Amino acid sequence: MPVRKKVTLKTIANELGLTIQTVSKALKGKPGMSEATRQLIVLTAEKSGYYTKEQIRSLRLQHIAPYPIERQRFLLVQTQESVNYNRLLLEGLHERFASFGHQINTLLLPKKIREKAMGRWLEEHEVHYADGVFIAPSILPKAWEKPLFELDMPRMLLSFPPPGTRVDSVIWDVYEATYQSVAYLRNIGHTNIMYVGDIQLQRGFALRWQAFCQAMNEYGGAIDPALHSTHHRRPEAEWLDELEGQLKRHKPSAIICGIDGEVPLIIRLCTQLGLRVPEDVSLIGFLNEQREDSTLPVFTRPLLPIRETGYRAADRMLWRIANPTLPYEHIRIQCEMFVGSTTRPHDECPD
């Protein structure tokens, strides 16, 4: 009986008249080809026996086909407040959906709209014709959540869900990220740590503050809300004036800034006050990402897995479509701490 030859990337490439690189990209779900070519490659790989039995078994257990039976269209709905997450989330969503030939589009929800008109607006924009909806973080006003949660289709919330909500969710875990930030600062000698960030506007903001308080208590530090800047933001100039007064009175040795957009403001204020970073004050900033062209220093920060959240959310959307009756799931993706140039041990700081 003849021995069957092992199927490799080269085998598939030769059969289809393509390069090995193209075949490899198609099977990994990477961009750079038409979806028709991708589907042809994946189908050929399966028919020729390229996939192992274990791989096929794993796909079948999750009820996810190794190639798309039909092209599906998904929506990422958002408001202006969530646009700064968009590129990273979309990269993750596109990367996962590419190997299945599915499509992801964005839809911007209006802020100035009456609650009674929200359902009609969704109908007019044909949201109900999508195969599934991803709900971006920072949806404002919060009244949008109710009609979105009530859509009769698979929904994936890319945020922390309200208690009792019947919807799946995937989000990067800012609670643990905040706890890790406090732990890192305490471990390098800082005890007078100031938290800066609104704790009311979003559920994720409130969770940051809860984690900060828990970590400080566990490390033996008292929590006096007056020592921290946690109020809902007033006009920027008024807020910065109040923060300047707090910094002068309480002289923290370290600051955790929990909101991406406020990190540059904190750096600017420290510069105006003559506070050197990290010689006079250590800073941890919750940046969505640190761009190479940024004028900011290389921040010590939790690495927020926003792109990974998009990828994981796409995966769970496919799973939910295949398993509509199973219980809802809330997935938090762990963050890792990155030590940059904005922190240093407190005992090395000058008096």
Coordinates of N, CA, C and O in Angstrom, one line a residue, residues 11-170:
T11 N 2.9 22.1 -1.2 CA 2.0 21.2 -1.9 C 0.8 22.0 -2.4 O 0.4 22.0 -3.5
I12 N 0.2 22.8 -1.5 CA -1.0 23.6 -1.8 C -0.6 24.7 -2.8 O -1.4 25.0 -3.7
A13 N 0.5 25.3 -2.6 CA 1.0 26.4 -3.4 C 1.1 25.9 -4.9 O 0.7 26.6 -5.8
N14 N 1.8 24.8 -5.0 CA 2.0 24.2 -6.4 C 0.7 23.8 -7.0 O 0.5 24.0 -8.2
E15 N -0.2 23.3 -6.3 CA -1.5 22.9 -6.8 C -2.3 24.1 -7.4 O -3.0 24.0 -8.4
L16 N -2.2 25.2 -6.6 CA -3.0 26.4 -7.0 C -2.2 27.4 -7.9 O -2.8 28.4 -8.3
G17 N -0.9 27.2 -8.0 CA -0.1 28.1 -8.8 C 0.2 29.4 -8.1 O 0.3 30.5 -8.7
L18 N 0.3 29.3 -6.7 CA 0.5 30.5 -5.9 C 1.9 30.4 -5.2 O 2.5 29.3 -5.2
T19 N 2.3 31.4 -4.5 CA 3.5 31.4 -3.7 C 3.2 30.8 -2.4 O 2.1 30.8 -1.9
I20 N 4.3 30.2 -1.8 CA 4.1 29.7 -0.4 C 3.7 30.8 0.6 O 2.9 30.6 1.5
Q21 N 4.3 32.0 0.4 CA 4.0 33.1 1.2 C 2.5 33.5 1.2 O 1.9 33.7 2.2
T22 N 1.9 33.4 0.0 CA 0.4 33.7 -0.1 C -0.4 32.7 0.6 O -1.3 33.0 1.3
V23 N 0.0 31.4 0.4 CA -0.8 30.3 1.1 C -0.6 30.5 2.6 O -1.6 30.3 3.4
S24 N 0.6 30.8 3.1 CA 0.8 30.9 4.5 C -0.1 32.0 5.1 O -0.7 31.9 6.1
K25 N -0.1 33.2 4.4 CA -0.9 34.3 4.9 C -2.4 34.0 4.9 O -3.1 34.4 5.8
A26 N -2.8 33.3 3.9 CA -4.2 32.9 3.9 C -4.6 32.1 5.0 O -5.7 32.3 5.7
L27 N -3.8 31.1 5.4 CA -4.2 30.1 6.5 C -4.0 30.8 7.8 O -4.6 30.3 8.8
K28 N -3.2 31.9 7.9 CA -3.0 32.6 9.2 C -4.0 33.7 9.3 O -4.0 34.4 10.3
G29 N -4.8 34.0 8.3 CA -5.8 35.0 8.3 C -5.2 36.4 8.1 O -5.9 37.4 8.5
K30 N -4.1 36.5 7.5 CA -3.4 37.8 7.3 C -3.9 38.5 6.0 O -4.4 37.8 5.1
P31 N -3.9 39.8 5.9 CA -4.4 40.5 4.7 C -3.4 40.3 3.6 O -2.3 39.8 3.7
G32 N -3.8 40.8 2.4 CA -2.9 40.8 1.2 C -3.4 40.0 0.1 O -2.6 39.7 -0.9
M33 N -4.7 39.7 0.0 CA -5.3 38.9 -1.1 C -6.8 39.1 -1.0 O -7.4 39.6 -0.1
S34 N -7.4 38.7 -2.1 CA -8.9 38.8 -2.2 C -9.5 37.7 -1.3 O -8.8 36.6 -1.0
E35 N -10.7 37.9 -0.8 CA -11.3 36.8 0.0 C -11.6 35.6 -0.8 O -11.6 34.5 -0.3
A36 N -11.8 35.7 -2.2 CA -12.1 34.6 -3.0 C -10.8 33.7 -3.0 O -10.9 32.4 -2.9
T37 N -9.6 34.3 -3.1 CA -8.4 33.5 -3.1 C -8.2 32.9 -1.8 O -7.8 31.7 -1.7
R38 N -8.5 33.6 -0.7 CA -8.3 33.1 0.6 C -9.2 31.8 0.8 O -8.8 30.8 1.3
Q39 N -10.5 31.9 0.4 CA -11.4 30.8 0.6 C -10.9 29.6 -0.2 O -11.0 28.5 0.2
L40 N -10.4 29.8 -1.5 CA -9.9 28.8 -2.3 C -8.8 28.0 -1.6 O -8.7 26.8 -1.6
I41 N -7.9 28.8 -1.0 CA -6.7 28.2 -0.4 C -7.1 27.4 0.8 O -6.7 26.2 1.0
V42 N -8.0 27.9 1.6 CA -8.5 27.2 2.8 C -9.2 25.9 2.5 O -9.0 24.9 3.1
L43 N -10.1 26.0 1.5 CA -10.8 24.8 1.0 C -9.8 23.7 0.5 O -10.0 22.6 0.8
T44 N -8.9 24.2 -0.3 CA -7.9 23.2 -0.8 C -7.1 22.6 0.3 O -6.8 21.4 0.3
A45 N -6.7 23.4 1.3 CA -6.0 22.9 2.4 C -6.7 21.8 3.2 O -6.2 20.7 3.5
E46 N -8.0 22.0 3.3 CA -8.8 21.0 4.0 C -9.0 19.7 3.2 O -8.8 18.6 3.7
K47 N -9.3 19.9 1.9 CA -9.5 18.7 1.1 C -8.3 17.9 0.9 O -8.4 16.7 0.7
S48 N -7.1 18.5 0.9 CA -5.9 17.8 0.7 C -5.3 17.2 1.9 O -4.4 16.4 1.9
G49 N -6.0 17.4 3.1 CA -5.5 16.8 4.3 C -4.5 17.6 5.1 O -3.8 17.1 5.9
Y50 N -4.4 18.9 4.8 CA -3.4 19.8 5.4 C -3.7 19.9 6.9 O -2.8 19.9 7.8
Y51 N -5.0 20.1 7.2 CA -5.4 20.2 8.6 C -5.3 18.9 9.3 O -5.6 17.8 8.7
T52 N -4.8 18.9 10.5 CA -4.7 17.6 11.3 C -6.0 17.3 11.8 O -6.9 18.1 11.9
K53 N -6.2 16.0 12.3 CA -7.5 15.6 12.9 C -7.7 16.4 14.1 O -8.9 16.7 14.5
E54 N -6.7 16.7 14.9 CA -6.8 17.5 16.1 C -7.3 18.9 15.8 O -8.2 19.4 16.5
Q55 N -6.8 19.5 14.7 CA -7.3 20.9 14.4 C -8.7 20.8 14.0 O -9.5 21.7 14.4
I56 N -9.1 19.9 13.2 CA -10.5 19.8 12.7 C -11.4 19.5 13.9 O -12.5 20.0 14.1
R57 N -11.0 18.6 14.8 CA -11.8 18.3 16.0 C -12.0 19.5 16.9 O -13.1 19.8 17.4
S58 N -10.9 20.3 17.0 CA -11.0 21.5 17.8 C -12.0 22.5 17.2 O -12.8 23.1 17.9
L59 N -12.0 22.7 15.9 CA -12.9 23.5 15.2 C -14.3 23.1 15.3 O -15.2 23.8 15.5
R60 N -14.5 21.7 15.2 CA -15.9 21.2 15.3 C -16.4 21.3 16.8 O -17.6 21.5 16.9
L61 N -15.5 21.1 17.8 CA -16.0 21.3 19.2 C -16.5 22.7 19.4 O -17.5 22.9 20.2
Q62 N -15.9 23.7 18.8 CA -16.4 25.0 19.0 C -17.5 25.4 18.0 O -18.0 26.5 18.0
H63 N -17.8 24.5 17.1 CA -18.8 24.7 16.1 C -18.4 25.8 15.2 O -19.3 26.6 14.7
I64 N -17.1 26.0 14.9 CA -16.6 27.0 13.9 C -16.1 26.3 12.7 O -15.1 25.5 12.9
A65 N -16.6 26.5 11.6 CA -16.1 25.8 10.4 C -14.7 26.4 10.0 O -14.4 27.5 10.3
P66 N -13.8 25.5 9.4 CA -12.5 26.0 9.0 C -12.5 26.9 7.8 O -11.5 27.4 7.5
Y67 N -13.6 27.1 7.2 CA -13.7 28.1 6.1 C -15.2 28.6 6.1 O -16.1 28.0 6.6
P68 N -15.4 29.8 5.7 CA -16.8 30.4 5.7 C -17.8 29.7 4.8 O -17.5 29.5 3.6
I69 N -18.9 29.3 5.4 CA -20.0 28.8 4.6 C -20.6 29.9 3.8 O -21.0 29.8 2.6
E70 N -20.7 31.1 4.4 CA -21.2 32.2 3.7 C -20.6 33.5 4.3 O -20.2 33.5 5.5
R71 N -20.5 34.5 3.5 CA -19.9 35.7 4.0 C -20.9 36.5 4.9 O -22.0 36.7 4.5
Q72 N -20.4 36.8 6.1 CA -21.3 37.5 7.0 C -20.8 38.9 7.3 O -19.7 39.3 7.1
R73 N -21.8 39.8 7.6 CA -21.5 41.2 7.8 C -21.8 41.6 9.3 O -22.9 41.3 9.8
F74 N -20.8 42.1 10.0 CA -20.9 42.5 11.3 C -20.7 44.1 11.5 O -20.1 44.7 10.6
L75 N -21.3 44.6 12.5 CA -21.2 46.1 12.8 C -20.5 46.3 14.1 O -20.7 45.6 15.1
L76 N -19.6 47.3 14.1 CA -19.1 47.9 15.3 C -19.7 49.2 15.5 O -19.5 50.2 14.8
V77 N -20.7 49.3 16.5 CA -21.4 50.6 16.8 C -20.6 51.3 17.9 O -20.1 50.7 18.8
Q78 N -20.6 52.6 17.8 CA -19.8 53.5 18.7 C -20.4 54.9 18.7 O -21.2 55.3 17.9
T79 N -19.9 55.6 19.7 CA -20.1 57.1 19.7 C -18.7 57.7 19.6 O -17.7 57.1 19.7
Q80 N -18.7 59.1 19.6 CA -17.5 59.8 19.4 C -16.4 59.5 20.4 O -15.2 59.4 20.2
E81 N -16.9 59.2 21.7 CA -16.0 58.9 22.8 C -15.2 57.6 22.6 O -14.1 57.5 23.2
S82 N -15.7 56.7 21.8 CA -15.0 55.4 21.6 C -14.1 55.4 20.3 O -13.5 54.4 20.0
V83 N -14.1 56.5 19.5 CA -13.4 56.5 18.3 C -11.9 56.3 18.5 O -11.2 55.6 17.7
N84 N -11.3 56.7 19.6 CA -9.9 56.6 19.8 C -9.5 55.1 20.0 O -8.3 54.8 19.9
Y85 N -10.5 54.3 20.4 CA -10.2 52.8 20.4 C -10.3 52.1 19.1 O -9.8 51.0 18.9
N86 N -10.9 52.8 18.2 CA -11.4 52.2 16.9 C -10.3 51.4 16.2 O -10.5 50.3 15.8
R87 N -9.2 52.1 15.9 CA -8.2 51.4 15.0 C -7.7 50.1 15.6 O -7.6 49.1 14.9
L88 N -7.4 50.1 16.9 CA -6.9 48.9 17.5 C -7.9 47.8 17.6 O -7.6 46.7 17.3
L89 N -9.2 48.2 17.9 CA -10.2 47.2 18.0 C -10.5 46.6 16.6 O -10.7 45.4 16.4
L90 N -10.5 47.5 15.6 CA -10.8 47.0 14.2 C -9.7 46.1 13.7 O -10.0 45.2 13.0
E91 N -8.5 46.4 14.1 CA -7.4 45.6 13.6 C -7.6 44.1 14.2 O -7.4 43.2 13.4
G92 N -8.0 44.0 15.4 CA -8.2 42.7 16.0 C -9.4 42.0 15.4 O -9.3 40.8 15.1
L93 N -10.5 42.7 15.2 CA -11.7 42.2 14.5 C -11.4 41.7 13.1 O -11.7 40.6 12.7
H94 N -10.7 42.6 12.3 CA -10.3 42.2 10.9 C -9.4 41.0 10.9 O -9.6 40.1 10.1
E95 N -8.5 41.0 11.8 CA -7.5 39.8 11.8 C -8.2 38.5 12.0 O -7.9 37.5 11.3
R96 N -9.2 38.5 12.9 CA -9.9 37.2 13.2 C -10.8 36.9 12.1 O -10.9 35.7 11.6
F97 N -11.6 37.9 11.6 CA -12.6 37.6 10.6 C -12.0 37.3 9.2 O -12.7 36.7 8.3
A98 N -10.8 37.8 8.9 CA -10.2 37.7 7.6 C -10.1 36.2 7.1 O -10.4 35.9 6.0
S99 N -9.8 35.3 8.1 CA -9.7 33.9 7.7 C -11.0 33.2 7.4 O -11.0 32.1 6.8
F100 N -12.1 33.9 7.7 CA -13.4 33.4 7.5 C -14.1 34.1 6.3 O -15.2 33.7 5.9
G101 N -13.5 35.2 5.9 CA -14.1 35.9 4.8 C -15.2 36.9 5.2 O -16.0 37.3 4.4
H102 N -15.4 37.1 6.5 CA -16.4 38.0 7.0 C -16.1 39.5 6.9 O -14.9 39.8 6.8
Q103 N -17.0 40.3 7.1 CA -16.9 41.7 6.9 C -17.3 42.5 8.2 O -18.2 42.1 8.8
I104 N -16.5 43.5 8.6 CA -16.8 44.3 9.8 C -16.9 45.8 9.4 O -15.9 46.3 8.8
N105 N -18.0 46.4 9.6 CA -18.2 47.8 9.3 C -18.4 48.6 10.6 O -18.7 48.0 11.6
T106 N -18.2 49.9 10.5 CA -18.5 50.8 11.7 C -19.7 51.6 11.5 O -20.1 52.0 10.4
L107 N -20.4 52.0 12.6 CA -21.5 52.8 12.6 C -21.5 53.8 13.8 O -21.4 53.3 14.9
L108 N -21.5 55.1 13.5 CA -21.4 56.1 14.5 C -22.8 56.5 15.0 O -23.6 56.9 14.2
L109 N -23.1 56.3 16.3 CA -24.4 56.6 16.9 C -24.4 58.1 17.2 O -23.4 58.7 17.7
P110 N -25.5 58.8 16.9 CA -25.6 60.2 17.3 C -25.8 60.4 18.8 O -26.4 59.6 19.5
K111 N -25.2 61.5 19.3 CA -25.3 61.8 20.7 C -26.6 62.5 21.0 O -27.2 62.3 22.1
K112 N -26.9 63.5 20.2 CA -28.1 64.3 20.4 C -29.3 63.6 19.8 O -29.7 63.9 18.6
I113 N -30.0 62.8 20.5 CA -31.1 62.1 20.1 C -32.0 61.7 21.3 O -31.5 61.4 22.3
R114 N -33.3 61.8 21.1 CA -34.2 61.4 22.2 C -34.3 59.9 22.3 O -34.1 59.2 21.3
E115 N -34.4 59.4 23.5 CA -34.4 58.0 23.8 C -35.5 57.3 23.0 O -35.3 56.2 22.5
K116 N -36.7 57.9 22.8 CA -37.8 57.3 22.1 C -37.4 57.1 20.6 O -38.1 56.3 19.9
A117 N -36.5 57.9 20.1 CA -36.1 57.9 18.7 C -35.0 56.9 18.4 O -34.7 56.6 17.2
M118 N -34.4 56.3 19.4 CA -33.2 55.5 19.2 C -33.5 54.2 18.4 O -32.8 53.8 17.5
G119 N -34.6 53.5 18.8 CA -35.0 52.3 18.1 C -35.3 52.6 16.6 O -34.9 51.8 15.8
R120 N -36.0 53.6 16.3 CA -36.3 54.0 14.9 C -35.0 54.3 14.2 O -34.8 53.9 13.0
W121 N -34.0 55.0 14.8 CA -32.8 55.3 14.2 C -32.0 54.0 13.8 O -31.5 53.9 12.7
L122 N -32.0 53.1 14.7 CA -31.4 51.8 14.4 C -32.0 51.1 13.2 O -31.3 50.5 12.3
E123 N -33.3 51.1 13.1 CA -34.0 50.5 12.0 C -33.7 51.3 10.7 O -33.5 50.6 9.7
E124 N -33.7 52.6 10.7 CA -33.4 53.4 9.5 C -32.0 53.1 9.0 O -31.8 53.2 7.8
H125 N -31.1 52.8 9.9 CA -29.7 52.5 9.4 C -29.5 51.0 9.3 O -28.3 50.5 9.2
E126 N -30.5 50.2 9.2 CA -30.5 48.8 8.9 C -29.6 47.9 9.8 O -29.0 47.0 9.3
V127 N -29.5 48.3 11.0 CA -28.7 47.6 12.0 C -29.2 46.1 12.1 O -28.4 45.2 12.3
H128 N -30.5 46.0 12.0 CA -31.1 44.7 12.2 C -30.8 43.7 11.1 O -31.0 42.5 11.2
Y129 N -30.2 44.2 10.0 CA -29.8 43.3 8.9 C -28.3 42.7 9.1 O -27.9 41.9 8.3
A130 N -27.6 43.2 10.1 CA -26.3 42.7 10.3 C -26.4 41.3 11.0 O -27.4 40.9 11.5
D131 N -25.3 40.5 10.8 CA -25.3 39.2 11.4 C -24.9 39.2 12.9 O -25.1 38.2 13.6
G132 N -24.4 40.3 13.3 CA -24.0 40.5 14.7 C -23.5 41.9 15.0 O -23.1 42.5 14.0
V133 N -23.6 42.3 16.2 CA -23.2 43.7 16.5 C -22.2 43.7 17.7 O -22.4 43.0 18.7
F134 N -21.1 44.4 17.5 CA -20.2 44.7 18.5 C -20.4 46.1 19.1 O -20.5 47.1 18.3
I135 N -20.5 46.2 20.4 CA -20.8 47.5 21.0 C -19.6 48.1 21.6 O -19.0 47.5 22.6
A136 N -19.1 49.1 21.1 CA -17.8 49.7 21.5 C -17.8 50.2 22.9 O -18.9 50.5 23.5
P137 N -16.6 50.4 23.5 CA -16.6 51.1 24.9 C -17.0 52.5 24.8 O -17.1 53.1 23.7
S138 N -17.2 53.1 25.9 CA -17.5 54.5 26.0 C -18.7 55.0 25.3 O -18.7 56.1 24.7
I139 N -19.7 54.2 25.2 CA -21.0 54.6 24.5 C -21.7 55.7 25.3 O -22.0 55.5 26.5
L140 N -21.9 56.9 24.8 CA -22.6 58.0 25.4 C -23.5 58.6 24.5 O -23.2 58.8 23.3
P141 N -24.8 58.9 24.9 CA -25.2 58.7 26.3 C -25.5 57.3 26.6 O -25.7 56.5 25.7
K142 N -25.5 56.9 27.9 CA -25.7 55.5 28.3 C -27.1 55.0 27.9 O -27.3 53.8 27.8
A143 N -28.0 55.9 27.6 CA -29.3 55.5 27.1 C -29.3 54.6 25.9 O -30.2 53.8 25.6
W144 N -28.2 54.7 25.1 CA -28.1 53.9 23.9 C -28.0 52.4 24.2 O -28.3 51.6 23.4
E145 N -27.5 52.1 25.4 CA -27.2 50.7 25.8 C -28.5 49.9 25.7 O -28.5 48.7 25.2
K146 N -29.6 50.4 26.2 CA -30.8 49.6 26.3 C -31.3 49.2 24.9 O -31.5 47.9 24.7
P147 N -31.5 50.0 23.9 CA -31.9 49.5 22.6 C -30.9 48.6 21.9 O -31.2 47.7 21.2
L148 N -29.6 48.8 22.2 CA -28.5 48.0 21.7 C -28.6 46.6 22.3 O -28.5 45.6 21.6
F149 N -28.8 46.5 23.6 CA -28.8 45.2 24.3 C -30.1 44.5 23.9 O -30.1 43.2 24.0
E150 N -31.1 45.2 23.5 CA -32.4 44.5 23.1 C -32.4 44.0 21.7 O -33.5 43.5 21.3
L151 N -31.4 44.3 20.9 CA -31.4 43.9 19.5 C -31.6 42.3 19.4 O -30.9 41.6 20.2
D152 N -32.4 41.9 18.5 CA -32.6 40.5 18.3 C -31.6 39.8 17.4 O -31.9 39.4 16.3
M153 N -30.4 39.8 17.9 CA -29.2 39.2 17.1 C -28.1 39.0 18.1 O -28.1 39.5 19.2
P154 N -27.0 38.3 17.7 CA -25.9 38.2 18.6 C -25.2 39.5 18.8 O -25.0 40.3 17.9
R155 N -25.0 39.8 20.1 CA -24.3 41.1 20.5 C -23.1 40.8 21.3 O -23.1 39.9 22.2
M156 N -22.1 41.6 21.1 CA -20.8 41.4 21.9 C -20.5 42.8 22.4 O -20.2 43.7 21.7
L157 N -20.5 43.0 23.8 CA -20.2 44.2 24.4 C -18.7 44.3 24.6 O -18.1 43.4 25.3
L158 N -18.0 45.3 24.1 CA -16.6 45.5 24.3 C -16.3 46.5 25.5 O -15.7 47.5 25.4
S159 N -16.9 46.1 26.6 CA -16.8 46.9 27.8 C -17.3 46.1 29.0 O -17.6 44.9 28.8
F160 N -17.3 46.7 30.2 CA -17.7 46.0 31.4 C -19.3 46.0 31.4 O -19.8 47.1 31.3
P161 N -19.9 44.9 31.5 CA -21.4 44.9 31.4 C -22.0 45.3 32.7 O -21.5 45.1 33.8
P162 N -23.2 46.0 32.6 CA -23.9 46.3 33.9 C -24.4 45.0 34.5 O -24.6 44.0 33.8
P163 N -24.5 44.9 35.8 CA -25.0 43.7 36.5 C -26.3 43.2 35.9 O -27.2 44.0 35.6
G164 N -26.4 41.9 35.7 CA -27.6 41.3 35.2 C -27.9 41.4 33.7 O -29.0 41.0 33.2
T165 N -27.0 42.0 33.0 CA -27.2 42.2 31.5 C -27.0 40.9 30.8 O -26.1 40.2 31.0
R166 N -28.0 40.6 29.9 CA -28.0 39.4 29.1 C -27.3 39.6 27.8 O -27.9 39.8 26.8
V167 N -26.0 39.7 27.9 CA -25.2 40.0 26.7 C -23.8 39.5 27.0 O -23.3 39.5 28.1
D168 N -23.1 39.0 25.9 CA -21.7 38.6 26.1 C -20.8 39.8 26.1 O -21.2 40.9 25.5
S169 N -19.7 39.7 26.7 CA -18.7 40.8 26.8 C -17.3 40.4 26.7 O -17.0 39.3 27.3
V170 N -16.4 41.2 26.1 CA -15.0 41.0 26.2 C -14.4 42.3 26.4 O -14.7 43.3 25.7

